[in-house]
Amino acid sequence: MFTGIIEMTAKVVKIEKENTNYHFTLEVPFGDELAIDQSMAHDGCCLTVVKVDKEKKQYVVTAMDETMLKTNLGTWQVGTEVNVERSMRMDGRFDGHIVQGHVDQTATCTKVVDDNGSWRFYFEYDQKNAPSITVPKGSISINGVSLTVVDSEPGMFSVAIIPYTYKVTNFHNFKPGTVVNIEFDVFGKYVQRLLEQYLAAKK
């Protein structure tokens, strides 16, 4: 479980393919604090640490075929900057929203607007495969970042980014065409499923 408050970014330093699995080696300043079996969100995708090199502050995570198909991990290259967050502590403040680290699908950045001190990012996604919808002022996770929806239309939404978030996450690398991971609000997904079951029962 995560909060969507990104700790910092990690850098991909090595990619290895083994059958249908991909092993990613990443480097992050707190790499010497990590442990095997620890869960971490990478661009919002929950992955398990399988190897740690404390001296180099590097660690390895493995993504299976299902993860590669549903996320933007297939676009990662050596040097890619990735948002990372360690799992939520139960003894601290909950500053974001409930982020499970279970990516629903990818979205594509279509436009970036400079709002004179902040930025507005617009995204489109395949509504046919969407497990939920967005609503104005609702929550959305983009590459693991907990954000509030501004504009919301079928298959499209926008978010506003303040300078701090722009600087400490990989949002500063986004441009039209950038593919990102999105996780819809978990409560919204349950409400939608219950509504679908209710309407199906009424037929």
mmCIF file of C-alpha atoms in Angstrom:
data_model
loop_
_atom_site.group_PDB
_atom_site.id
_atom_site.type_symbol
_atom_site.label_atom_id
_atom_site.label_comp_id
_atom_site.label_asym_id
_atom_site.label_seq_id
_atom_site.Cartn_x
_atom_site.Cartn_y
_atom_site.Cartn_z
ATOM 1 C CA MET A 1 0.000 0.000 0.000
ATOM 2 C CA PHE A 2 1.259 3.461 -0.929
ATOM 3 C CA THR A 3 0.253 7.102 -0.520
ATOM 4 C CA GLY A 4 1.248 8.529 -3.895
ATOM 5 C CA ILE A 5 3.775 10.878 -2.269
ATOM 6 C CA ILE A 6 6.957 10.256 -4.257
ATOM 7 C CA GLU A 7 10.152 10.061 -2.201
ATOM 8 C CA MET A 8 12.507 10.735 -5.110
ATOM 9 C CA THR A 9 13.425 9.365 -8.508
ATOM 10 C CA ALA A 10 15.605 6.354 -9.255
ATOM 11 C CA LYS A 11 17.610 5.752 -12.410
ATOM 12 C CA VAL A 12 17.553 2.566 -14.488
ATOM 13 C CA VAL A 13 21.148 1.364 -14.847
ATOM 14 C CA LYS A 14 20.669 -2.115 -16.339
ATOM 15 C CA ILE A 15 17.951 -4.166 -18.063
ATOM 16 C CA GLU A 16 18.126 -7.943 -18.526
ATOM 17 C CA LYS A 17 15.551 -10.212 -20.189
ATOM 18 C CA GLU A 18 15.056 -13.791 -19.013
ATOM 19 C CA ASN A 19 12.382 -15.711 -20.913
ATOM 20 C CA THR A 20 9.305 -13.448 -20.534
ATOM 21 C CA ASN A 21 10.623 -11.690 -17.429
ATOM 22 C CA TYR A 22 12.584 -8.457 -17.244
ATOM 23 C CA HIS A 23 15.090 -7.712 -14.489
ATOM 24 C CA PHE A 24 15.613 -3.996 -13.885
ATOM 25 C CA THR A 25 18.572 -2.693 -11.908
ATOM 26 C CA LEU A 26 17.966 0.764 -10.476
ATOM 27 C CA GLU A 27 20.061 3.189 -8.491
ATOM 28 C CA VAL A 28 18.651 5.463 -5.782
ATOM 29 C CA PRO A 29 20.245 7.412 -2.894
ATOM 30 C CA PHE A 30 18.464 5.287 -0.265
ATOM 31 C CA GLY A 31 19.465 2.049 -2.008
ATOM 32 C CA ASP A 32 21.619 1.024 0.939
ATOM 33 C CA GLU A 33 18.500 1.053 3.161
ATOM 34 C CA LEU A 34 16.562 -1.453 1.061
ATOM 35 C CA ALA A 35 16.054 -5.141 1.795
ATOM 36 C CA ILE A 36 15.128 -8.177 -0.279
ATOM 37 C CA ASP A 37 11.343 -8.846 -0.399
ATOM 38 C CA GLN A 38 10.573 -5.165 0.189
ATOM 39 C CA SER A 39 7.732 -3.704 -1.899
ATOM 40 C CA MET A 40 8.297 -0.461 -3.778
ATOM 41 C CA ALA A 41 6.207 1.522 -6.231
ATOM 42 C CA HIS A 42 7.994 2.315 -9.511
ATOM 43 C CA ASP A 43 6.066 4.856 -11.583
ATOM 44 C CA GLY A 44 3.117 3.609 -9.538
ATOM 45 C CA CYS A 45 3.736 -0.083 -10.247
ATOM 46 C CA CYS A 46 4.346 -2.224 -7.161
ATOM 47 C CA LEU A 47 7.449 -4.394 -7.614
ATOM 48 C CA THR A 48 9.408 -6.565 -5.183
ATOM 49 C CA VAL A 49 13.080 -5.985 -4.468
ATOM 50 C CA VAL A 50 14.891 -9.247 -5.294
ATOM 51 C CA LYS A 51 18.524 -8.169 -4.961
ATOM 52 C CA VAL A 52 20.375 -5.309 -3.234
ATOM 53 C CA ASP A 53 23.883 -3.926 -3.686
ATOM 54 C CA LYS A 54 24.210 -1.609 -0.688
ATOM 55 C CA GLU A 55 27.680 -0.389 -1.673
ATOM 56 C CA LYS A 56 26.497 0.839 -5.079
ATOM 57 C CA LYS A 57 23.056 1.830 -3.724
ATOM 58 C CA GLN A 58 21.495 -0.315 -6.423
ATOM 59 C CA TYR A 59 18.729 -2.913 -6.368
ATOM 60 C CA VAL A 60 16.941 -5.258 -8.741
ATOM 61 C CA VAL A 61 13.217 -5.763 -9.367
ATOM 62 C CA THR A 62 11.596 -8.258 -11.720
ATOM 63 C CA ALA A 63 8.574 -7.613 -13.929
ATOM 64 C CA MET A 64 6.679 -10.493 -15.503
ATOM 65 C CA ASP A 65 4.953 -10.452 -18.882
ATOM 66 C CA GLU A 66 1.557 -9.344 -17.493
ATOM 67 C CA THR A 67 3.180 -6.307 -15.862
ATOM 68 C CA MET A 68 5.069 -5.402 -19.027
ATOM 69 C CA LEU A 69 1.868 -5.538 -21.076
ATOM 70 C CA LYS A 70 -0.216 -3.315 -18.791
ATOM 71 C CA THR A 71 2.342 -0.688 -17.760
ATOM 72 C CA ASN A 72 4.894 1.653 -19.296
ATOM 73 C CA LEU A 73 7.831 -0.480 -18.121
ATOM 74 C CA GLY A 74 8.369 -1.565 -21.718
ATOM 75 C CA THR A 75 9.434 2.001 -22.526
ATOM 76 C CA TRP A 76 12.158 2.039 -19.859
ATOM 77 C CA GLN A 77 15.739 2.304 -21.060
ATOM 78 C CA VAL A 78 19.088 2.627 -19.318
ATOM 79 C CA GLY A 79 19.021 6.161 -17.926
ATOM 80 C CA THR A 80 15.230 6.376 -17.545
ATOM 81 C CA GLU A 81 14.167 8.382 -14.495
ATOM 82 C CA VAL A 82 11.543 6.532 -12.419
ATOM 83 C CA ASN A 83 9.340 7.788 -9.560
ATOM 84 C CA VAL A 84 9.808 5.593 -6.482
ATOM 85 C CA GLU A 85 8.012 5.277 -3.164
ATOM 86 C CA ARG A 86 8.547 2.731 -0.423
ATOM 87 C CA SER A 87 5.456 1.140 1.119
ATOM 88 C CA MET A 88 3.359 3.235 3.482
ATOM 89 C CA ARG A 89 4.252 3.360 7.175
ATOM 90 C CA MET A 90 1.303 2.919 9.521
ATOM 91 C CA ASP A 91 2.733 5.258 12.146
ATOM 92 C CA GLY A 92 2.782 8.420 10.051
ATOM 93 C CA ARG A 93 0.460 10.915 8.372
ATOM 94 C CA PHE A 94 -1.424 9.816 5.281
ATOM 95 C CA ASP A 95 -0.635 12.709 2.934
ATOM 96 C CA GLY A 96 -1.868 11.416 -0.430
ATOM 97 C CA HIS A 97 -4.623 8.916 -1.175
ATOM 98 C CA ILE A 98 -4.801 5.122 -1.134
ATOM 99 C CA VAL A 99 -2.573 3.895 -3.966
ATOM 100 C CA GLN A 100 -2.356 0.120 -4.276
ATOM 101 C CA GLY A 101 0.462 0.007 -6.790
ATOM 102 C CA HIS A 102 -1.805 -2.011 -9.107
ATOM 103 C CA VAL A 103 -1.619 -0.154 -12.408
ATOM 104 C CA ASP A 104 -4.937 -0.233 -14.277
ATOM 105 C CA GLN A 105 -3.575 0.792 -17.671
ATOM 106 C CA THR A 106 -1.441 3.351 -19.439
ATOM 107 C CA ALA A 107 -2.378 6.820 -20.642
ATOM 108 C CA THR A 108 -0.696 9.142 -23.111
ATOM 109 C CA CYS A 109 0.187 12.762 -22.447
ATOM 110 C CA THR A 110 -1.449 14.897 -25.146
ATOM 111 C CA LYS A 111 -0.667 18.435 -24.035
ATOM 112 C CA VAL A 112 1.381 20.390 -21.486
ATOM 113 C CA VAL A 113 0.292 23.940 -20.653
ATOM 114 C CA ASP A 114 2.432 26.406 -18.711
ATOM 115 C CA ASP A 115 0.069 28.132 -16.256
ATOM 116 C CA ASN A 116 2.610 30.780 -15.209
ATOM 117 C CA GLY A 117 3.924 29.106 -12.070
ATOM 118 C CA SER A 118 2.342 25.684 -12.421
ATOM 119 C CA TRP A 119 1.671 23.249 -15.245
ATOM 120 C CA ARG A 120 -1.479 21.591 -16.598
ATOM 121 C CA PHE A 121 -0.977 18.131 -18.074
ATOM 122 C CA TYR A 122 -3.616 16.510 -20.284
ATOM 123 C CA PHE A 123 -3.899 12.752 -20.767
ATOM 124 C CA GLU A 124 -5.963 10.378 -22.898
ATOM 125 C CA TYR A 125 -6.621 6.705 -22.197
ATOM 126 C CA ASP A 126 -8.505 3.813 -23.795
ATOM 127 C CA GLN A 127 -11.924 4.056 -22.203
ATOM 128 C CA LYS A 128 -12.911 0.600 -23.477
ATOM 129 C CA ASN A 129 -10.337 -0.994 -21.183
ATOM 130 C CA ALA A 130 -10.859 1.417 -18.290
ATOM 131 C CA PRO A 131 -12.006 -0.161 -15.013
ATOM 132 C CA SER A 132 -13.234 3.210 -13.816
ATOM 133 C CA ILE A 133 -13.742 6.833 -14.735
ATOM 134 C CA THR A 134 -12.339 10.096 -13.485
ATOM 135 C CA VAL A 135 -14.353 12.844 -11.840
ATOM 136 C CA PRO A 136 -13.457 16.517 -11.250
ATOM 137 C CA LYS A 137 -11.687 16.912 -7.888
ATOM 138 C CA GLY A 138 -11.345 13.138 -7.644
ATOM 139 C CA SER A 139 -8.073 11.286 -7.074
ATOM 140 C CA ILE A 140 -5.847 9.728 -9.711
ATOM 141 C CA SER A 141 -2.367 8.199 -9.566
ATOM 142 C CA ILE A 142 -0.055 9.035 -12.486
ATOM 143 C CA ASN A 143 3.302 7.244 -12.430
ATOM 144 C CA GLY A 144 2.632 6.746 -8.743
ATOM 145 C CA VAL A 145 1.984 10.431 -7.988
ATOM 146 C CA SER A 146 -1.196 11.160 -6.024
ATOM 147 C CA LEU A 147 -3.003 13.953 -7.886
ATOM 148 C CA THR A 148 -6.370 15.691 -8.102
ATOM 149 C CA VAL A 149 -8.301 15.585 -11.381
ATOM 150 C CA VAL A 150 -9.034 19.019 -12.863
ATOM 151 C CA ASP A 151 -10.774 18.430 -16.207
ATOM 152 C CA SER A 152 -12.632 15.165 -16.736
ATOM 153 C CA GLU A 153 -14.248 13.822 -19.898
ATOM 154 C CA PRO A 154 -14.735 10.273 -21.214
ATOM 155 C CA GLY A 155 -11.260 8.951 -21.992
ATOM 156 C CA MET A 156 -9.535 12.207 -21.028
ATOM 157 C CA PHE A 157 -8.486 14.092 -17.911
ATOM 158 C CA SER A 158 -6.065 16.761 -16.792
ATOM 159 C CA VAL A 159 -4.095 17.475 -13.621
ATOM 160 C CA ALA A 160 -2.288 20.545 -12.320
ATOM 161 C CA ILE A 161 1.311 20.250 -11.125
ATOM 162 C CA ILE A 162 3.007 22.638 -8.697
ATOM 163 C CA PRO A 163 6.738 23.470 -9.047
ATOM 164 C CA TYR A 164 7.795 21.143 -6.197
ATOM 165 C CA THR A 165 6.101 18.097 -7.756
ATOM 166 C CA TYR A 166 7.406 19.072 -11.178
ATOM 167 C CA LYS A 167 10.961 19.136 -9.834
ATOM 168 C CA VAL A 168 11.104 16.040 -7.591
ATOM 169 C CA THR A 169 9.157 13.611 -9.846
ATOM 170 C CA ASN A 170 9.643 12.631 -13.469
ATOM 171 C CA PHE A 171 6.844 14.978 -14.561
ATOM 172 C CA HIS A 172 9.565 17.348 -15.779
ATOM 173 C CA ASN A 173 10.315 14.782 -18.490
ATOM 174 C CA PHE A 174 6.729 14.545 -19.755
ATOM 175 C CA LYS A 175 5.833 15.837 -23.199
ATOM 176 C CA PRO A 176 3.109 15.043 -25.749
ATOM 177 C CA GLY A 177 3.415 11.342 -26.532
ATOM 178 C CA THR A 178 4.843 10.296 -23.151
ATOM 179 C CA VAL A 179 3.227 7.059 -21.929
ATOM 180 C CA VAL A 180 2.436 6.915 -18.204
ATOM 181 C CA ASN A 181 0.946 4.445 -15.738
ATOM 182 C CA ILE A 182 -2.429 5.313 -14.234
ATOM 183 C CA GLU A 183 -4.298 3.841 -11.285
ATOM 184 C CA PHE A 184 -7.878 4.959 -10.801
ATOM 185 C CA ASP A 185 -9.230 5.672 -7.328
ATOM 186 C CA VAL A 186 -9.915 2.325 -5.620
ATOM 187 C CA PHE A 187 -13.180 3.535 -4.080
ATOM 188 C CA GLY A 188 -14.414 4.684 -7.468
ATOM 189 C CA LYS A 189 -13.662 1.242 -8.922
ATOM 190 C CA TYR A 190 -15.736 -0.488 -6.241
ATOM 191 C CA VAL A 191 -18.630 1.939 -6.715
ATOM 192 C CA GLN A 192 -18.575 1.363 -10.459
ATOM 193 C CA ARG A 193 -18.546 -2.422 -10.056
ATOM 194 C CA LEU A 194 -21.448 -2.336 -7.590
ATOM 195 C CA LEU A 195 -23.418 -0.079 -9.938
ATOM 196 C CA GLU A 196 -22.765 -2.406 -12.865
ATOM 197 C CA GLN A 197 -23.972 -5.406 -10.838
ATOM 198 C CA TYR A 198 -27.059 -3.483 -9.698
ATOM 199 C CA LEU A 199 -27.983 -2.456 -13.242
ATOM 200 C CA ALA A 200 -27.368 -5.990 -14.533
ATOM 201 C CA ALA A 201 -29.674 -7.419 -11.863
ATOM 202 C CA LYS A 202 -32.427 -4.948 -12.844
ATOM 203 C CA LYS A 203 -32.520 -6.202 -16.431
#
